[in-house]
JSON list of C-alpha atoms and ligand atoms in Angstrom, two decimals:
[
{"chain": "A", "resi": 1, "resn": "MET", "atom": "CA", "xyz": [-126.07, -45.95, 162.62]},
{"chain": "A", "resi": 2, "resn": "ASN", "atom": "CA", "xyz": [-127.93, -45.44, 159.35]},
{"chain": "A", "resi": 3, "resn": "SER", "atom": "CA", "xyz": [-128.66, -48.47, 157.17]},
{"chain": "A", "resi": 4, "resn": "GLY", "atom": "CA", "xyz": [-128.47, -47.04, 153.98]},
{"chain": "A", "resi": 5, "resn": "THR", "atom": "CA", "xyz": [-131.23, -48.98, 152.77]},
{"chain": "A", "resi": 6, "resn": "GLY", "atom": "CA", "xyz": [-133.23, -45.90, 151.81]},
{"chain": "A", "resi": 7, "resn": "THR", "atom": "CA", "xyz": [-134.77, -42.62, 152.57]},
{"chain": "A", "resi": 8, "resn": "ASP", "atom": "CA", "xyz": [-138.18, -43.66, 153.48]},
{"chain": "A", "resi": 9, "resn": "SER", "atom": "CA", "xyz": [-139.96, -41.80, 156.44]},
{"chain": "A", "resi": 10, "resn": "GLY", "atom": "CA", "xyz": [-138.72, -44.66, 159.13]},
{"chain": "A", "resi": 11, "resn": "SER", "atom": "CA", "xyz": [-134.85, -43.83, 159.21]},
{"chain": "A", "resi": 12, "resn": "GLY", "atom": "CA", "xyz": [-135.59, -40.11, 158.85]},
{"chain": "A", "resi": 13, "resn": "ARG", "atom": "CA", "xyz": [-137.54, -40.36, 162.02]},
{"chain": "A", "resi": 14, "resn": "ALA", "atom": "CA", "xyz": [-135.03, -42.38, 164.00]},
{"chain": "A", "resi": 15, "resn": "GLU", "atom": "CA", "xyz": [-132.27, -40.21, 163.04]},
{"chain": "A", "resi": 16, "resn": "ALA", "atom": "CA", "xyz": [-134.18, -37.28, 164.40]},
{"chain": "A", "resi": 17, "resn": "GLU", "atom": "CA", "xyz": [-135.09, -39.36, 167.59]},
{"chain": "A", "resi": 18, "resn": "ARG", "atom": "CA", "xyz": [-131.30, -39.94, 167.98]},
{"chain": "A", "resi": 19, "resn": "LEU", "atom": "CA", "xyz": [-130.31, -36.49, 167.39]},
{"chain": "A", "resi": 20, "resn": "ILE", "atom": "CA", "xyz": [-133.00, -35.25, 169.97]},
{"chain": "A", "resi": 21, "resn": "ALA", "atom": "CA", "xyz": [-131.92, -37.31, 172.50]},
{"chain": "A", "resi": 22, "resn": "ILE", "atom": "CA", "xyz": [-128.52, -35.67, 172.09]},
{"chain": "A", "resi": 23, "resn": "GLY", "atom": "CA", "xyz": [-130.10, -32.25, 171.64]},
{"chain": "A", "resi": 24, "resn": "GLU", "atom": "CA", "xyz": [-131.88, -32.88, 175.09]},
{"chain": "A", "resi": 25, "resn": "LYS", "atom": "CA", "xyz": [-128.72, -34.01, 176.69]},
{"chain": "A", "resi": 26, "resn": "LEU", "atom": "CA", "xyz": [-126.97, -30.64, 175.89]},
{"chain": "A", "resi": 27, "resn": "LEU", "atom": "CA", "xyz": [-129.97, -28.91, 177.35]},
{"chain": "A", "resi": 28, "resn": "GLN", "atom": "CA", "xyz": [-129.96, -30.42, 180.68]},
{"chain": "A", "resi": 29, "resn": "SER", "atom": "CA", "xyz": [-126.09, -29.59, 180.60]},
{"chain": "A", "resi": 30, "resn": "ARG", "atom": "CA", "xyz": [-127.18, -25.77, 179.90]},
{"chain": "A", "resi": 31, "resn": "ASP", "atom": "CA", "xyz": [-125.16, -26.27, 176.32]},
{"chain": "A", "resi": 32, "resn": "LEU", "atom": "CA", "xyz": [-128.12, -23.93, 174.78]},
{"chain": "A", "resi": 33, "resn": "ASN", "atom": "CA", "xyz": [-126.07, -23.27, 171.41]},
{"chain": "A", "resi": 34, "resn": "GLY", "atom": "CA", "xyz": [-125.31, -26.96, 171.28]},
{"chain": "A", "resi": 35, "resn": "SER", "atom": "CA", "xyz": [-128.82, -28.35, 171.95]},
{"chain": "A", "resi": 36, "resn": "ARG", "atom": "CA", "xyz": [-129.79, -25.75, 169.28]},
{"chain": "A", "resi": 37, "resn": "ASP", "atom": "CA", "xyz": [-127.82, -27.08, 166.84]},
{"chain": "A", "resi": 38, "resn": "PHE", "atom": "CA", "xyz": [-128.95, -30.77, 167.29]},
{"chain": "A", "resi": 39, "resn": "ALA", "atom": "CA", "xyz": [-132.66, -29.69, 167.09]},
{"chain": "A", "resi": 40, "resn": "ILE", "atom": "CA", "xyz": [-132.19, -27.80, 163.75]},
{"chain": "A", "resi": 41, "resn": "LEU", "atom": "CA", "xyz": [-130.28, -31.32, 162.63]},
{"chain": "A", "resi": 42, "resn": "ALA", "atom": "CA", "xyz": [-133.33, -32.99, 163.69]},
{"chain": "A", "resi": 43, "resn": "GLN", "atom": "CA", "xyz": [-135.83, -31.03, 161.89]},
{"chain": "A", "resi": 44, "resn": "GLU", "atom": "CA", "xyz": [-134.01, -31.37, 158.96]},
{"chain": "A", "resi": 45, "resn": "ALA", "atom": "CA", "xyz": [-134.10, -35.01, 159.40]},
{"chain": "A", "resi": 46, "resn": "GLU", "atom": "CA", "xyz": [-137.94, -35.13, 160.19]},
{"chain": "A", "resi": 47, "resn": "PRO", "atom": "CA", "xyz": [-139.80, -31.89, 160.33]},
{"chain": "A", "resi": 48, "resn": "LEU", "atom": "CA", "xyz": [-142.76, -33.02, 161.69]},
{"chain": "A", "resi": 49, "resn": "LEU", "atom": "CA", "xyz": [-141.79, -34.15, 165.15]},
{"chain": "A", "resi": 50, "resn": "GLU", "atom": "CA", "xyz": [-142.73, -31.62, 167.78]},
{"chain": "A", "resi": 51, "resn": "ALA", "atom": "CA", "xyz": [-139.72, -32.36, 170.16]},
{"chain": "A", "resi": 52, "resn": "SER", "atom": "CA", "xyz": [-137.13, -30.76, 168.03]},
{"chain": "A", "resi": 53, "resn": "ASP", "atom": "CA", "xyz": [-139.37, -27.78, 167.93]},
{"chain": "A", "resi": 54, "resn": "GLN", "atom": "CA", "xyz": [-139.88, -27.57, 171.57]},
{"chain": "A", "resi": 55, "resn": "ILE", "atom": "CA", "xyz": [-136.16, -27.99, 172.28]},
{"chain": "A", "resi": 56, "resn": "LEU", "atom": "CA", "xyz": [-135.23, -25.19, 169.78]},
{"chain": "A", "resi": 57, "resn": "ALA", "atom": "CA", "xyz": [-137.76, -23.21, 171.47]},
{"chain": "A", "resi": 58, "resn": "ILE", "atom": "CA", "xyz": [-136.23, -23.51, 174.54]},
{"chain": "A", "resi": 59, "resn": "ALA", "atom": "CA", "xyz": [-132.69, -22.66, 173.28]},
{"chain": "A", "resi": 60, "resn": "ASP", "atom": "CA", "xyz": [-133.85, -19.79, 171.67]},
{"chain": "A", "resi": 61, "resn": "VAL", "atom": "CA", "xyz": [-135.89, -18.26, 174.33]},
{"chain": "A", "resi": 62, "resn": "LEU", "atom": "CA", "xyz": [-132.92, -18.94, 176.89]},
{"chain": "A", "resi": 63, "resn": "LEU", "atom": "CA", "xyz": [-130.34, -17.53, 174.58]},
{"chain": "A", "resi": 64, "resn": "ALA", "atom": "CA", "xyz": [-132.32, -14.46, 173.67]},
{"chain": "A", "resi": 65, "resn": "ALA", "atom": "CA", "xyz": [-132.50, -13.87, 177.67]},
{"chain": "A", "resi": 66, "resn": "GLU", "atom": "CA", "xyz": [-128.61, -14.13, 178.14]},
{"chain": "A", "resi": 67, "resn": "THR", "atom": "CA", "xyz": [-127.93, -10.88, 176.31]},
{"chain": "A", "resi": 68, "resn": "PRO", "atom": "CA", "xyz": [-129.36, -7.62, 178.15]},
{"chain": "A", "resi": 69, "resn": "VAL", "atom": "CA", "xyz": [-130.46, -4.37, 176.17]},
{"chain": "A", "resi": 70, "resn": "GLY", "atom": "CA", "xyz": [-130.07, -1.10, 177.18]},
{"chain": "A", "resi": 71, "resn": "GLY", "atom": "CA", "xyz": [-128.25, -1.76, 179.99]},
{"chain": "A", "resi": 72, "resn": "ASP", "atom": "CA", "xyz": [-129.44, -4.04, 182.02]},
{"chain": "A", "resi": 73, "resn": "HIS", "atom": "CA", "xyz": [-132.98, -4.70, 180.49]},
{"chain": "A", "resi": 74, "resn": "LEU", "atom": "CA", "xyz": [-134.37, -8.33, 179.47]},
{"chain": "A", "resi": 75, "resn": "ASP", "atom": "CA", "xyz": [-134.65, -8.49, 175.52]},
{"chain": "A", "resi": 76, "resn": "TRP", "atom": "CA", "xyz": [-138.41, -8.90, 175.68]},
{"chain": "A", "resi": 77, "resn": "TYR", "atom": "CA", "xyz": [-138.24, -8.61, 171.68]},
{"chain": "A", "resi": 78, "resn": "GLY", "atom": "CA", "xyz": [-135.46, -11.10, 171.30]},
{"chain": "A", "resi": 79, "resn": "ILE", "atom": "CA", "xyz": [-137.43, -13.79, 173.57]},
{"chain": "A", "resi": 80, "resn": "LEU", "atom": "CA", "xyz": [-140.37, -13.38, 171.52]},
{"chain": "A", "resi": 81, "resn": "GLN", "atom": "CA", "xyz": [-138.53, -13.58, 168.53]},
{"chain": "A", "resi": 82, "resn": "LEU", "atom": "CA", "xyz": [-139.17, -9.91, 167.12]},
{"chain": "A", "resi": 83, "resn": "ASP", "atom": "CA", "xyz": [-137.49, -7.50, 165.53]},
{"chain": "A", "resi": 84, "resn": "ARG", "atom": "CA", "xyz": [-136.40, -4.37, 168.09]},
{"chain": "A", "resi": 85, "resn": "THR", "atom": "CA", "xyz": [-138.89, -2.08, 166.36]},
{"chain": "A", "resi": 86, "resn": "CYS", "atom": "CA", "xyz": [-141.87, -4.28, 166.02]},
{"chain": "A", "resi": 87, "resn": "GLU", "atom": "CA", "xyz": [-144.98, -2.26, 166.67]},
{"chain": "A", "resi": 88, "resn": "ASP", "atom": "CA", "xyz": [-147.47, -4.86, 165.01]},
{"chain": "A", "resi": 89, "resn": "GLN", "atom": "CA", "xyz": [-149.48, -6.27, 167.78]},
{"chain": "A", "resi": 90, "resn": "ASP", "atom": "CA", "xyz": [-151.02, -8.94, 165.82]},
{"chain": "A", "resi": 91, "resn": "LEU", "atom": "CA", "xyz": [-147.20, -10.25, 165.12]},
{"chain": "A", "resi": 92, "resn": "ILE", "atom": "CA", "xyz": [-146.24, -9.75, 168.79]},
{"chain": "A", "resi": 93, "resn": "ARG", "atom": "CA", "xyz": [-149.58, -11.97, 169.58]},
{"chain": "A", "resi": 94, "resn": "LYS", "atom": "CA", "xyz": [-148.61, -14.65, 166.92]},
{"chain": "A", "resi": 95, "resn": "ASN", "atom": "CA", "xyz": [-145.27, -15.38, 168.05]},
{"chain": "A", "resi": 96, "resn": "TYR", "atom": "CA", "xyz": [-146.27, -15.35, 171.65]},
{"chain": "A", "resi": 97, "resn": "ARG", "atom": "CA", "xyz": [-148.92, -17.87, 170.93]},
{"chain": "A", "resi": 98, "resn": "ARG", "atom": "CA", "xyz": [-146.64, -19.96, 168.71]},
{"chain": "A", "resi": 99, "resn": "LEU", "atom": "CA", "xyz": [-143.89, -20.02, 171.73]},
{"chain": "A", "resi": 100, "resn": "GLY", "atom": "CA", "xyz": [-146.42, -20.21, 174.37]},
{"chain": "A", "resi": 101, "resn": "LEU", "atom": "CA", "xyz": [-147.85, -23.45, 172.98]},
{"chain": "A", "resi": 102, "resn": "LEU", "atom": "CA", "xyz": [-144.30, -25.10, 172.24]},
{"chain": "A", "resi": 103, "resn": "LEU", "atom": "CA", "xyz": [-143.04, -24.31, 175.70]},
{"chain": "A", "resi": 104, "resn": "HIS", "atom": "CA", "xyz": [-146.15, -24.80, 177.96]},
{"chain": "A", "resi": 105, "resn": "PRO", "atom": "CA", "xyz": [-144.95, -27.02, 180.79]},
{"chain": "A", "resi": 106, "resn": "ASP", "atom": "CA", "xyz": [-147.82, -29.44, 180.41]},
{"chain": "A", "resi": 107, "resn": "LYS", "atom": "CA", "xyz": [-146.85, -30.16, 176.82]},
{"chain": "A", "resi": 108, "resn": "ASN", "atom": "CA", "xyz": [-143.41, -29.58, 176.88]},
{"chain": "A", "resi": 109, "resn": "PRO", "atom": "CA", "xyz": [-141.52, -32.45, 178.66]},
{"chain": "A", "resi": 110, "resn": "PHE", "atom": "CA", "xyz": [-137.97, -30.88, 178.49]},
{"chain": "A", "resi": 111, "resn": "THR", "atom": "CA", "xyz": [-135.73, -29.32, 180.88]},
{"chain": "A", "resi": 112, "resn": "LEU", "atom": "CA", "xyz": [-136.06, -25.50, 181.41]},
{"chain": "A", "resi": 113, "resn": "ALA", "atom": "CA", "xyz": [-139.11, -25.32, 179.61]},
{"chain": "A", "resi": 114, "resn": "ASP", "atom": "CA", "xyz": [-140.81, -23.90, 182.57]},
{"chain": "A", "resi": 115, "resn": "HIS", "atom": "CA", "xyz": [-138.30, -20.95, 182.67]},
{"chain": "A", "resi": 116, "resn": "ALA", "atom": "CA", "xyz": [-138.32, -20.32, 179.15]},
{"chain": "A", "resi": 117, "resn": "PHE", "atom": "CA", "xyz": [-142.48, -20.22, 179.15]},
{"chain": "A", "resi": 118, "resn": "LYS", "atom": "CA", "xyz": [-142.33, -17.86, 181.99]},
{"chain": "A", "resi": 119, "resn": "LEU", "atom": "CA", "xyz": [-140.00, -15.31, 180.09]},
{"chain": "A", "resi": 120, "resn": "VAL", "atom": "CA", "xyz": [-142.17, -15.89, 177.13]},
{"chain": "A", "resi": 121, "resn": "SER", "atom": "CA", "xyz": [-145.37, -14.85, 179.17]},
{"chain": "A", "resi": 122, "resn": "ASP", "atom": "CA", "xyz": [-143.42, -12.05, 181.01]},
{"chain": "A", "resi": 123, "resn": "ALA", "atom": "CA", "xyz": [-142.44, -10.60, 177.35]},
{"chain": "A", "resi": 124, "resn": "TRP", "atom": "CA", "xyz": [-146.01, -10.68, 176.30]},
{"chain": "A", "resi": 125, "resn": "ALA", "atom": "CA", "xyz": [-147.30, -8.73, 179.43]},
{"chain": "A", "resi": 126, "resn": "VAL", "atom": "CA", "xyz": [-144.61, -5.72, 178.61]},
{"chain": "A", "resi": 127, "resn": "LEU", "atom": "CA", "xyz": [-144.89, -5.74, 174.69]},
{"chain": "A", "resi": 128, "resn": "SER", "atom": "CA", "xyz": [-148.92, -6.23, 174.68]},
{"chain": "A", "resi": 129, "resn": "ASP", "atom": "CA", "xyz": [-149.20, -3.38, 177.34]},
{"chain": "A", "resi": 130, "resn": "PRO", "atom": "CA", "xyz": [-150.05, -0.21, 175.79]},
{"chain": "A", "resi": 131, "resn": "ALA", "atom": "CA", "xyz": [-148.47, 1.66, 178.84]},
{"chain": "A", "resi": 132, "resn": "GLN", "atom": "CA", "xyz": [-145.45, -0.65, 179.69]},
{"chain": "A", "resi": 133, "resn": "LYS", "atom": "CA", "xyz": [-144.47, -1.42, 176.06]},
{"chain": "A", "resi": 134, "resn": "PRO", "atom": "CA", "xyz": [-143.59, 2.37, 175.51]},
{"chain": "A", "resi": 135, "resn": "ALA", "atom": "CA", "xyz": [-141.72, 2.68, 178.87]},
{"chain": "A", "resi": 136, "resn": "TYR", "atom": "CA", "xyz": [-139.74, -0.24, 178.08]},
{"chain": "A", "resi": 137, "resn": "ASP", "atom": "CA", "xyz": [-138.88, 1.13, 174.49]},
{"chain": "A", "resi": 138, "resn": "ARG", "atom": "CA", "xyz": [-137.59, 4.03, 175.96]},
{"chain": "A", "resi": 139, "resn": "ALA", "atom": "CA", "xyz": [-135.53, 2.30, 178.66]},
{"chain": "A", "resi": 140, "resn": "ILE", "atom": "CA", "xyz": [-133.80, 0.37, 176.12]},
{"chain": "A", "resi": 141, "resn": "ALA", "atom": "CA", "xyz": [-133.33, 3.41, 173.83]},
{"chain": "A", "resi": 142, "resn": "VAL", "atom": "CA", "xyz": [-130.77, 4.88, 176.11]},
{"chain": "A", "resi": 143, "resn": "PRO", "atom": "CA", "xyz": [-127.78, 5.90, 173.96]},
{"chain": "A", "resi": 144, "resn": "ALA", "atom": "CA", "xyz": [-124.71, 4.00, 175.01]},
{"chain": "A", "resi": 145, "resn": "GLN", "atom": "CA", "xyz": [-122.03, 6.48, 176.67]},
{"chain": "A", "resi": 146, "resn": "PRO", "atom": "CA", "xyz": [-119.54, 7.82, 174.62]},
{"chain": "A", "resi": 147, "resn": "ALA", "atom": "CA", "xyz": [-116.08, 5.81, 174.59]},
{"chain": "A", "resi": 148, "resn": "THR", "atom": "CA", "xyz": [-114.19, 9.12, 174.79]},
{"chain": "A", "resi": 149, "resn": "PHE", "atom": "CA", "xyz": [-114.28, 12.80, 175.63]},
{"chain": "A", "resi": 150, "resn": "TRP", "atom": "CA", "xyz": [-112.78, 16.04, 174.68]},
{"chain": "A", "resi": 151, "resn": "THR", "atom": "CA", "xyz": [-110.81, 18.13, 176.86]},
{"chain": "A", "resi": 152, "resn": "ALA", "atom": "CA", "xyz": [-108.74, 21.22, 176.43]},
{"chain": "A", "resi": 153, "resn": "CYS", "atom": "CA", "xyz": [-105.19, 21.94, 178.08]},
{"chain": "A", "resi": 154, "resn": "PRO", "atom": "CA", "xyz": [-105.94, 25.32, 180.19]},
{"chain": "A", "resi": 155, "resn": "TYR", "atom": "CA", "xyz": [-102.44, 26.62, 179.69]},
{"chain": "A", "resi": 156, "resn": "CYS", "atom": "CA", "xyz": [-101.95, 26.37, 175.84]},
{"chain": "A", "resi": 157, "resn": "TYR", "atom": "CA", "xyz": [-105.39, 25.37, 174.70]},
{"chain": "A", "resi": 158, "resn": "PHE", "atom": "CA", "xyz": [-104.50, 22.31, 172.62]},
{"chain": "A", "resi": 159, "resn": "LEU", "atom": "CA", "xyz": [-107.19, 19.59, 172.29]},
{"chain": "A", "resi": 160, "resn": "TYR", "atom": "CA", "xyz": [-107.05, 16.26, 173.43]},
{"chain": "A", "resi": 161, "resn": "GLU", "atom": "CA", "xyz": [-109.46, 12.98, 173.16]},
{"chain": "A", "resi": 162, "resn": "TYR", "atom": "CA", "xyz": [-109.32, 10.90, 175.70]},
{"chain": "A", "resi": 163, "resn": "PRO", "atom": "CA", "xyz": [-110.94, 7.47, 176.74]},
{"chain": "A", "resi": 164, "resn": "ALA", "atom": "CA", "xyz": [-114.13, 8.33, 178.73]},
{"chain": "A", "resi": 165, "resn": "ALA", "atom": "CA", "xyz": [-112.16, 6.48, 181.89]},
{"chain": "A", "resi": 166, "resn": "CYS", "atom": "CA", "xyz": [-110.09, 9.40, 182.02]},
{"chain": "A", "resi": 167, "resn": "GLN", "atom": "CA", "xyz": [-112.72, 12.11, 182.42]},
{"chain": "A", "resi": 168, "resn": "GLY", "atom": "CA", "xyz": [-111.75, 14.07, 185.55]},
{"chain": "A", "resi": 169, "resn": "CYS", "atom": "CA", "xyz": [-108.41, 12.50, 186.17]},
{"chain": "A", "resi": 170, "resn": "CYS", "atom": "CA", "xyz": [-105.05, 14.61, 186.06]},
{"chain": "A", "resi": 171, "resn": "LEU", "atom": "CA", "xyz": [-103.80, 14.74, 182.60]},
{"chain": "A", "resi": 172, "resn": "ARG", "atom": "CA", "xyz": [-100.64, 15.77, 181.30]},
{"chain": "A", "resi": 173, "resn": "CYS", "atom": "CA", "xyz": [-100.53, 18.04, 178.32]},
{"chain": "A", "resi": 174, "resn": "GLN", "atom": "CA", "xyz": [-98.30, 16.80, 175.44]},
{"chain": "A", "resi": 175, "resn": "ASN", "atom": "CA", "xyz": [-97.63, 20.09, 174.18]},
{"chain": "A", "resi": 176, "resn": "CYS", "atom": "CA", "xyz": [-96.85, 22.51, 177.24]},
{"chain": "A", "resi": 177, "resn": "GLU", "atom": "CA", "xyz": [-95.97, 19.12, 179.44]},
{"chain": "A", "resi": 178, "resn": "ARG", "atom": "CA", "xyz": [-98.16, 21.04, 182.30]},
{"chain": "A", "resi": 179, "resn": "SER", "atom": "CA", "xyz": [-100.60, 18.84, 184.23]},
{"chain": "A", "resi": 180, "resn": "PHE", "atom": "CA", "xyz": [-104.49, 19.45, 184.11]},
{"chain": "A", "resi": 181, "resn": "HIS", "atom": "CA", "xyz": [-107.30, 18.65, 184.94]},
{"chain": "A", "resi": 182, "resn": "GLY", "atom": "CA", "xyz": [-109.32, 16.25, 182.28]},
{"chain": "A", "resi": 183, "resn": "LEU", "atom": "CA", "xyz": [-112.67, 18.16, 182.07]},
{"chain": "A", "resi": 184, "resn": "SER", "atom": "CA", "xyz": [-114.80, 17.35, 179.41]},
{"chain": "A", "resi": 185, "resn": "ILE", "atom": "CA", "xyz": [-115.73, 20.15, 176.71]},
{"chain": "A", "resi": 186, "resn": "PRO", "atom": "CA", "xyz": [-118.98, 20.02, 174.79]},
{"chain": "A", "resi": 187, "resn": "SER", "atom": "CA", "xyz": [-118.11, 20.59, 171.40]},
{"chain": "A", "resi": 188, "resn": "LEU", "atom": "CA", "xyz": [-115.45, 21.39, 168.93]},
{"chain": "A", "resi": 189, "resn": "PRO", "atom": "CA", "xyz": [-114.77, 24.64, 167.02]},
{"chain": "A", "resi": 190, "resn": "PRO", "atom": "CA", "xyz": [-115.79, 24.17, 163.55]},
{"chain": "A", "resi": 191, "resn": "LEU", "atom": "CA", "xyz": [-113.36, 23.42, 160.97]},
{"chain": "A", "resi": 192, "resn": "VAL", "atom": "CA", "xyz": [-112.45, 26.31, 158.41]},
{"chain": "A", "resi": 193, "resn": "PRO", "atom": "CA", "xyz": [-111.81, 24.61, 154.99]},
{"chain": "A", "resi": 194, "resn": "GLY", "atom": "CA", "xyz": [-108.53, 25.07, 153.43]},
{"chain": "A", "resi": 195, "resn": "GLN", "atom": "CA", "xyz": [-106.67, 25.85, 156.57]},
{"chain": "A", "resi": 196, "resn": "GLU", "atom": "CA", "xyz": [-106.52, 23.96, 159.06]},
{"chain": "A", "resi": 197, "resn": "ALA", "atom": "CA", "xyz": [-105.19, 20.27, 159.68]},
{"chain": "A", "resi": 198, "resn": "TYR", "atom": "CA", "xyz": [-107.23, 18.20, 161.96]},
{"chain": "A", "resi": 199, "resn": "TYR", "atom": "CA", "xyz": [-105.27, 15.82, 163.62]},
{"chain": "A", "resi": 200, "resn": "CYS", "atom": "CA", "xyz": [-107.06, 13.01, 165.61]},
{"chain": "A", "resi": 201, "resn": "ASN", "atom": "CA", "xyz": [-104.88, 11.44, 167.98]},
{"chain": "A", "resi": 202, "resn": "TRP", "atom": "CA", "xyz": [-105.68, 9.30, 171.01]},
{"chain": "A", "resi": 203, "resn": "GLY", "atom": "CA", "xyz": [-104.95, 11.41, 173.93]},
{"chain": "A", "resi": 204, "resn": "CYS", "atom": "CA", "xyz": [-101.38, 12.01, 173.48]},
{"chain": "A", "resi": 205, "resn": "LEU", "atom": "CA", "xyz": [-100.79, 14.25, 170.64]},
{"chain": "A", "resi": 206, "resn": "PRO", "atom": "CA", "xyz": [-101.96, 17.60, 169.82]},
{"chain": "A", "resi": 207, "resn": "MET", "atom": "CA", "xyz": [-105.47, 17.93, 168.19]},
{"chain": "A", "resi": 208, "resn": "GLY", "atom": "CA", "xyz": [-104.48, 20.74, 165.68]},
{"chain": "A", "resi": 209, "resn": "PHE", "atom": "CA", "xyz": [-106.95, 22.98, 167.37]},
{"chain": "A", "resi": 210, "resn": "VAL", "atom": "CA", "xyz": [-106.31, 25.66, 169.95]},
{"chain": "A", "resi": 211, "resn": "PHE", "atom": "CA", "xyz": [-108.98, 27.42, 172.53]},
{"chain": "A", "resi": 212, "resn": "GLY", "atom": "CA", "xyz": [-108.08, 30.98, 173.76]},
{"chain": "A", "resi": 213, "resn": "LYS", "atom": "CA", "xyz": [-109.00, 34.44, 173.26]},
{"chain": "A", "resi": 214, "resn": "LEU", "atom": "CA", "xyz": [-107.24, 35.94, 170.00]},
{"chain": "A", "resi": 215, "resn": "ASP", "atom": "CA", "xyz": [-105.30, 39.12, 170.27]},
{"chain": "A", "resi": 216, "resn": "PRO", "atom": "CA", "xyz": [-105.12, 40.63, 167.16]},
{"chain": "A", "resi": 217, "resn": "ASN", "atom": "CA", "xyz": [-101.74, 42.06, 167.59]},
{"chain": "A", "resi": 218, "resn": "GLY", "atom": "CA", "xyz": [-100.35, 39.77, 170.12]},
{"chain": "A", "resi": 219, "resn": "PRO", "atom": "CA", "xyz": [-98.48, 36.82, 169.58]},
{"chain": "A", "resi": 220, "resn": "GLY", "atom": "CA", "xyz": [-101.43, 34.33, 170.07]},
{"chain": "A", "resi": 221, "resn": "PRO", "atom": "CA", "xyz": [-104.17, 33.61, 171.98]},
{"chain": "A", "resi": 222, "resn": "MET", "atom": "CA", "xyz": [-104.53, 34.99, 175.61]},
{"chain": "A", "resi": 223, "resn": "VAL", "atom": "CA", "xyz": [-104.88, 32.23, 178.34]},
{"chain": "A", "resi": 224, "resn": "GLU", "atom": "CA", "xyz": [-105.89, 33.95, 181.09]},
{"chain": "A", "resi": 225, "resn": "ASN", "atom": "CA", "xyz": [-109.70, 34.37, 180.10]},
{"chain": "A", "resi": 226, "resn": "GLY", "atom": "CA", "xyz": [-110.85, 30.95, 179.91]},
{"chain": "A", "resi": 227, "resn": "PRO", "atom": "CA", "xyz": [-111.58, 28.79, 176.95]},
{"chain": "A", "resi": 228, "resn": "ASP", "atom": "CA", "xyz": [-113.10, 31.38, 174.16]},
{"chain": "A", "resi": 229, "resn": "VAL", "atom": "CA", "xyz": [-113.30, 29.26, 171.08]},
{"chain": "A", "resi": 230, "resn": "VAL", "atom": "CA", "xyz": [-110.37, 30.97, 168.79]},
{"chain": "A", "resi": 231, "resn": "GLY", "atom": "CA", "xyz": [-110.59, 28.11, 165.98]},
{"chain": "A", "resi": 232, "resn": "PRO", "atom": "CA", "xyz": [-108.63, 25.48, 164.38]},
{"chain": "A", "resi": 233, "resn": "VAL", "atom": "CA", "xyz": [-105.09, 25.76, 164.20]},
{"chain": "A", "resi": 234, "resn": "ALA", "atom": "CA", "xyz": [-102.62, 23.77, 161.34]},
{"chain": "A", "resi": 235, "resn": "VAL", "atom": "CA", "xyz": [-99.73, 22.27, 163.35]},
{"chain": "A", "resi": 236, "resn": "GLU", "atom": "CA", "xyz": [-96.85, 22.48, 161.14]},
{"chain": "A", "resi": 237, "resn": "ASN", "atom": "CA", "xyz": [-93.40, 21.35, 162.93]},
{"chain": "A", "resi": 238, "resn": "GLY", "atom": "CA", "xyz": [-94.87, 22.22, 166.06]},
{"chain": "A", "resi": 239, "resn": "VAL", "atom": "CA", "xyz": [-96.04, 25.61, 165.24]},
{"chain": "A", "resi": 240, "resn": "GLY", "atom": "CA", "xyz": [-99.63, 26.27, 165.52]},
{"chain": "A", "resi": 241, "resn": "VAL", "atom": "CA", "xyz": [-101.25, 28.65, 163.27]},
{"chain": "A", "resi": 242, "resn": "ALA", "atom": "CA", "xyz": [-104.68, 30.01, 163.74]},
{"chain": "A", "resi": 243, "resn": "SER", "atom": "CA", "xyz": [-106.78, 30.05, 161.17]},
{"chain": "A", "resi": 244, "resn": "ARG", "atom": "CA", "xyz": [-110.42, 30.89, 161.97]},
{"chain": "A", "resi": 245, "resn": "LYS", "atom": "CA", "xyz": [-109.98, 34.09, 159.80]},
{"chain": "A", "resi": 246, "resn": "PRO", "atom": "CA", "xyz": [-109.29, 32.77, 156.16]},
{"chain": "A", "resi": 247, "resn": "GLY", "atom": "CA", "xyz": [-106.26, 34.61, 155.01]},
{"chain": "A", "resi": 248, "resn": "ARG", "atom": "CA", "xyz": [-104.98, 35.91, 158.26]},
{"chain": "A", "resi": 249, "resn": "PRO", "atom": "CA", "xyz": [-102.54, 32.92, 159.64]},
{"chain": "A", "resi": 250, "resn": "ARG", "atom": "CA", "xyz": [-101.52, 33.74, 163.32]},
{"chain": "A", "resi": 251, "resn": "GLN", "atom": "CA", "xyz": [-98.63, 32.40, 165.15]},
{"chain": "A", "resi": 252, "resn": "VAL", "atom": "CA", "xyz": [-99.85, 30.99, 168.15]},
{"chain": "A", "resi": 253, "resn": "LEU", "atom": "CA", "xyz": [-96.90, 29.80, 169.99]},
{"chain": "B", "resi": 1, "resn": "ZN", "atom": "ZN1", "xyz": [-100.63, 22.45, 177.41]}
]
């Protein structure tokens, strides 16, 4: 392939054109990563050929469009090769113009250029619009749903962390072995330093906390009046010890 007779621009150009031809074939078969790799190799062999820039622009734009953001939104920032937090309208305009010139179907002869050009135009329409951009930013900033939730056994008040998919399901308490409805609780009681063990278990073992009303003279938390927080409980050898008031550990089981 390479005559090995020198590094003149002629051989570099021939090699770049060979690589571009491979990149074009890969683009036609929708191998975006492959076509991108060969476009970069062609750029390295001969930086001044527009064809490699054109293939690279198509591949980059279509790859950015493949991964939705904020649920199911197109990644307009990624399509314009911008940081997700970009507020710089000059930079947004600059990237739009550069990609628009590379991708315009009148100038870019490669397959999918029209599709990439439309994506770039749509991205510009959103990100350059003083009303649409903030709305889009809010839409894609929606925090991901927590993957787990906390629930409490209503009989013994042991806390459990379960995968989010178990929310609302019938769960079995590993402590008292009774079944209960897996309702999410909003927050955990605070840790009391020096007293409690905090056992983080995955939906199968006691967490080292109990919920319930504490009877100061009784054997432990009363269970009949709902989930008032008593506090963290250290679990040692299967026996919980309430420790909300330091120095007054209590048996709860
Ligand atoms: Zn229980």
